[in-house]
Coordinates of N, CA and C in Angstrom, one line a residue:
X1 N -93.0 2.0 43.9 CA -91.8 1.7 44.6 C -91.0 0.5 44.0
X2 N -91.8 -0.3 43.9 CA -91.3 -1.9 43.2 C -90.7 -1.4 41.7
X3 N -91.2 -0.7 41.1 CA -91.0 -0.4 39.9 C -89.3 0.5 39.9
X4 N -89.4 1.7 40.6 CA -88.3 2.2 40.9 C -87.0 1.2 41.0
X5 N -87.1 0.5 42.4 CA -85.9 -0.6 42.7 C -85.7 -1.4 41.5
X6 N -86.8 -2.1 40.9 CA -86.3 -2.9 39.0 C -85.7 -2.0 38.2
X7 N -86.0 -0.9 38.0 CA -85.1 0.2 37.3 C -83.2 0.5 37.9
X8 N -83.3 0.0 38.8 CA -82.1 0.9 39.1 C -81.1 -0.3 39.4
X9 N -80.3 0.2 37.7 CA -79.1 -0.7 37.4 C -77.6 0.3 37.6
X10 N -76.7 -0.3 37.8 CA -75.8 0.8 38.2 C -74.4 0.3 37.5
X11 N -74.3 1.2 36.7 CA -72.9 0.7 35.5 C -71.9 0.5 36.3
X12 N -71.0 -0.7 35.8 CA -70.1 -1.2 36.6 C -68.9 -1.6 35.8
X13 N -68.1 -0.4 35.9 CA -67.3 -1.1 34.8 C -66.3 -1.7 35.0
X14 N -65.5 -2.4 34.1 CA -64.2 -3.2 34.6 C -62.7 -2.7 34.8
X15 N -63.0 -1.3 33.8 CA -61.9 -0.6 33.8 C -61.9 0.9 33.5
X16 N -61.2 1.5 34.7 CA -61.3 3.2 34.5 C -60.6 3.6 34.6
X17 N -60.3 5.1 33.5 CA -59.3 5.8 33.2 C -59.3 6.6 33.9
X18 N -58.3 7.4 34.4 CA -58.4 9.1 35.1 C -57.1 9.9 33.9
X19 N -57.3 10.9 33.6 CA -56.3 12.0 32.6 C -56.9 12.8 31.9
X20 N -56.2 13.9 31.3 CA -56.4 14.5 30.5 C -56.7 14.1 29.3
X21 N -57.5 14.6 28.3 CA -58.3 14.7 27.2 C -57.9 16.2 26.5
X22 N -56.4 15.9 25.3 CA -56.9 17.4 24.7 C -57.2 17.8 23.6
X23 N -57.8 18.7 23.1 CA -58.4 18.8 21.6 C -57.1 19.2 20.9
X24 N -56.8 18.6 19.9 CA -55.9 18.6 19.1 C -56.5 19.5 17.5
X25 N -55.5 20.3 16.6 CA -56.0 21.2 15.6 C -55.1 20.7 14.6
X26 N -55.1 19.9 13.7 CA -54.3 19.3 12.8 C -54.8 19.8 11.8
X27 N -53.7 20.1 10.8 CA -53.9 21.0 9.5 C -54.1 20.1 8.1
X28 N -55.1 20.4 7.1 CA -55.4 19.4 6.6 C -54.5 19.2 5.3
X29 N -54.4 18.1 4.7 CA -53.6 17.6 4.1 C -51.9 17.4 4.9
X30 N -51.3 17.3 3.8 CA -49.8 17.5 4.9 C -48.9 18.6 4.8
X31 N -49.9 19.5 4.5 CA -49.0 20.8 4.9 C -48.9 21.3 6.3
X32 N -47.9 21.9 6.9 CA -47.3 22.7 8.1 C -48.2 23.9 8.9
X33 N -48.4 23.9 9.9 CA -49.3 24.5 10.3 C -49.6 25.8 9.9
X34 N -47.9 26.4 9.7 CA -47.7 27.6 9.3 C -48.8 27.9 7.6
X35 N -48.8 27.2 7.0 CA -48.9 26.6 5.5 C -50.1 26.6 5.6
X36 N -51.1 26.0 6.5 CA -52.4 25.7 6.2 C -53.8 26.9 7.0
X37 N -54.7 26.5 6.0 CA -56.2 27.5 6.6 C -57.0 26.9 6.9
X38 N -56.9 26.0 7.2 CA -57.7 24.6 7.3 C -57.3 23.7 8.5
X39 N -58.3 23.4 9.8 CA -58.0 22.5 10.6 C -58.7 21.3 11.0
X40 N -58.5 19.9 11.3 CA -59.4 18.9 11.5 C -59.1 19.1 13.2
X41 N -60.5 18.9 13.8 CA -60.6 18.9 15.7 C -60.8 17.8 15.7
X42 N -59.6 17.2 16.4 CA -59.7 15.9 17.0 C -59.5 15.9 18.4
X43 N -58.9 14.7 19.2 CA -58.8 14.7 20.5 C -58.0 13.5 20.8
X44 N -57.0 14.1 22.3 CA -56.3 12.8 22.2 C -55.5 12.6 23.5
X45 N -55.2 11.6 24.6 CA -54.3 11.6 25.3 C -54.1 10.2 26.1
X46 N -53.7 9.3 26.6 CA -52.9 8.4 26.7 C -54.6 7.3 27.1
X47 N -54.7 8.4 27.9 CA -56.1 7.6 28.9 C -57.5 7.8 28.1
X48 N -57.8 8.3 27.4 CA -58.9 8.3 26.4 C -58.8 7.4 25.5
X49 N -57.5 7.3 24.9 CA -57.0 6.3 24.1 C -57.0 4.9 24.2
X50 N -56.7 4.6 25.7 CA -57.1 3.6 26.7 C -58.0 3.0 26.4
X51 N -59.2 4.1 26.7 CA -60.6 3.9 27.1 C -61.1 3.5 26.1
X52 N -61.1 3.8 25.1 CA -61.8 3.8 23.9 C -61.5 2.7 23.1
X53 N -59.7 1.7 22.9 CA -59.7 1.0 22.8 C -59.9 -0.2 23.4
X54 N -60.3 -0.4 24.7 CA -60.7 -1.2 25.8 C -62.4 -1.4 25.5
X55 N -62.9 0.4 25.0 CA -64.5 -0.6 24.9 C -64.2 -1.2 23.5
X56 N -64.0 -0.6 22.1 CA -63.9 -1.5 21.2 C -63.5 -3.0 21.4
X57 N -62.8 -3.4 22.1 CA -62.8 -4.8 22.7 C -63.7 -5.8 23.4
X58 N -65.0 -4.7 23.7 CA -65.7 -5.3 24.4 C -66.5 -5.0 25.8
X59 N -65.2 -4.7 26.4 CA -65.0 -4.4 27.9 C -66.2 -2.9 28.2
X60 N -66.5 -3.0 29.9 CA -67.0 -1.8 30.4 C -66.1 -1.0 30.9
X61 N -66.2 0.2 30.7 CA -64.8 1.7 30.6 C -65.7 2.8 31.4
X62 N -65.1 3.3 32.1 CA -65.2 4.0 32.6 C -64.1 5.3 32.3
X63 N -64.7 6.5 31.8 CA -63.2 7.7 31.7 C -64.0 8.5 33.0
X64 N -63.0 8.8 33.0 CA -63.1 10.0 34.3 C -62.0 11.4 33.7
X65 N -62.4 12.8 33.7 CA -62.0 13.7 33.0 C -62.6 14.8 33.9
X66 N -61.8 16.2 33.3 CA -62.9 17.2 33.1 C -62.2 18.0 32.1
X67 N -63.8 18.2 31.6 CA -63.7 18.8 29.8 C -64.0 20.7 30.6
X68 N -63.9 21.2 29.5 CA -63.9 22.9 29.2 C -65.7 23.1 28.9
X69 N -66.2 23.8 29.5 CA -67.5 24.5 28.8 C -67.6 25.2 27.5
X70 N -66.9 24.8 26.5 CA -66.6 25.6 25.4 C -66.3 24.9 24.2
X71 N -66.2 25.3 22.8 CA -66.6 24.2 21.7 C -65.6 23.6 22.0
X72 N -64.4 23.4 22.4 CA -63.0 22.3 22.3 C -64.2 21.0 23.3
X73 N -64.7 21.2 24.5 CA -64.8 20.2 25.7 C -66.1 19.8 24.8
X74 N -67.4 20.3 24.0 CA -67.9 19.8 23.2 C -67.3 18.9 22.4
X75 N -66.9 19.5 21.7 CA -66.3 18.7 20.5 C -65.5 17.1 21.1
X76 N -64.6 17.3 22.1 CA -64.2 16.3 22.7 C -65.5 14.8 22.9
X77 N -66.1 15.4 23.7 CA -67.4 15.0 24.4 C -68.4 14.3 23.1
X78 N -68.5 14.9 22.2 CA -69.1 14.0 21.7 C -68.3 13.1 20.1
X79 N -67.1 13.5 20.0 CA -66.3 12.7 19.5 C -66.2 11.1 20.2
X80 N -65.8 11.2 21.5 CA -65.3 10.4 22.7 C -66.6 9.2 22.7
X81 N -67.7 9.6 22.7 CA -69.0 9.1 22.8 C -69.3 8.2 21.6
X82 N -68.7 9.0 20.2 CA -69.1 8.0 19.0 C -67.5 6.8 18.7
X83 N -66.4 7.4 19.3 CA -65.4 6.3 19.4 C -65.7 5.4 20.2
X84 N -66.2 5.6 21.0 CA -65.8 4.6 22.0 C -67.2 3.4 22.2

Protein backbone atom coordinates (compact mmCIF):
# COMPACT_ATOMS: atom_id res chain seq x y z
CA UNK A 1 0.00 0.00 0.00
CA UNK A 2 2.91 2.38 1.01
CA UNK A 3 4.40 1.61 -2.25
CA UNK A 4 1.26 2.37 -4.34
CA UNK A 5 0.64 6.06 -2.57
CA UNK A 6 4.84 6.83 -3.40
CA UNK A 7 3.87 5.96 -6.98
CA UNK A 8 1.14 8.12 -7.54
CA UNK A 9 2.24 11.38 -9.13
CA UNK A 10 -0.41 13.27 -10.97
CA UNK A 11 0.66 15.51 -14.04
CA UNK A 12 -0.06 18.97 -13.51
CA UNK A 13 0.23 21.07 -16.01
CA UNK A 14 0.45 24.79 -16.42
CA UNK A 15 -1.21 25.15 -19.49
CA UNK A 16 -4.10 23.45 -21.50
CA UNK A 17 -5.27 23.53 -24.85
CA UNK A 18 -8.93 22.52 -25.90
CA UNK A 19 -9.44 22.38 -30.21
CA UNK A 20 -9.24 20.72 -33.03
CA UNK A 21 -6.19 18.87 -34.53
CA UNK A 22 -6.40 18.35 -38.36
CA UNK A 23 -4.36 16.11 -40.60
CA UNK A 24 -3.30 18.18 -43.36
CA UNK A 25 -2.08 16.40 -47.18
CA UNK A 26 0.48 18.81 -48.66
CA UNK A 27 1.81 17.95 -52.07
CA UNK A 28 5.39 17.44 -52.32
CA UNK A 29 7.63 19.82 -53.76
CA UNK A 30 5.74 23.08 -54.93
CA UNK A 31 3.66 21.81 -57.24
CA UNK A 32 -0.43 22.23 -57.05
CA UNK A 33 -2.38 19.68 -55.63
CA UNK A 34 -3.95 19.19 -58.87
CA UNK A 35 -0.17 18.57 -60.32
CA UNK A 36 1.06 16.23 -57.65
CA UNK A 37 1.12 12.15 -56.75
CA UNK A 38 2.77 12.69 -53.89
CA UNK A 39 1.61 13.77 -50.30
CA UNK A 40 3.44 14.82 -46.96
CA UNK A 41 0.72 14.04 -43.60
CA UNK A 42 1.22 16.54 -41.36
CA UNK A 43 -1.05 18.13 -38.72
CA UNK A 44 -2.13 21.41 -37.64
CA UNK A 45 -4.48 23.91 -35.80
CA UNK A 46 -4.19 26.96 -33.66
CA UNK A 47 -4.30 24.91 -30.20
CA UNK A 48 -1.82 22.10 -31.01
CA UNK A 49 0.40 24.68 -32.27
CA UNK A 50 0.01 26.21 -28.91
CA UNK A 51 0.74 23.28 -27.23
CA UNK A 52 3.57 22.18 -28.69
CA UNK A 53 5.28 25.45 -28.68
CA UNK A 54 4.64 26.00 -25.03
CA UNK A 55 6.36 22.57 -24.18
CA UNK A 56 9.36 23.38 -26.38
CA UNK A 57 9.70 26.27 -24.02
CA UNK A 58 9.73 24.23 -21.21
CA UNK A 59 6.41 24.51 -19.78
CA UNK A 60 3.83 21.51 -18.71
CA UNK A 61 0.85 21.28 -21.60
CA UNK A 62 -1.82 19.74 -21.51
CA UNK A 63 -3.90 19.16 -25.09
CA UNK A 64 -7.13 18.06 -24.81
CA UNK A 65 -8.66 16.77 -28.41
CA UNK A 66 -10.40 14.02 -29.97
CA UNK A 67 -8.58 12.27 -32.76
CA UNK A 68 -10.40 9.75 -35.45
CA UNK A 69 -9.70 5.78 -35.01
CA UNK A 70 -8.17 5.72 -38.33
CA UNK A 71 -4.56 6.36 -40.02
CA UNK A 72 -5.21 10.47 -40.12
CA UNK A 73 -5.91 10.30 -35.81
CA UNK A 74 -2.72 7.90 -35.82
CA UNK A 75 -0.67 9.72 -37.73
CA UNK A 76 -1.77 12.92 -35.76
CA UNK A 77 -1.14 11.20 -32.37
CA UNK A 78 2.09 10.25 -32.83
CA UNK A 79 3.47 13.15 -34.82
CA UNK A 80 2.06 15.41 -31.80
CA UNK A 81 3.98 13.19 -29.23
CA UNK A 82 7.46 13.50 -31.09
CA UNK A 83 6.86 17.53 -31.49
CA UNK A 84 6.04 18.32 -28.60
Amino acid sequence: MAAQQGCTQMFQPEIITFGETMALMMPAGSKGIEYSSQFQGLFGGAESNVAIGVARLGHRVGWFSRLGKDPFGRMILKKFVVKA
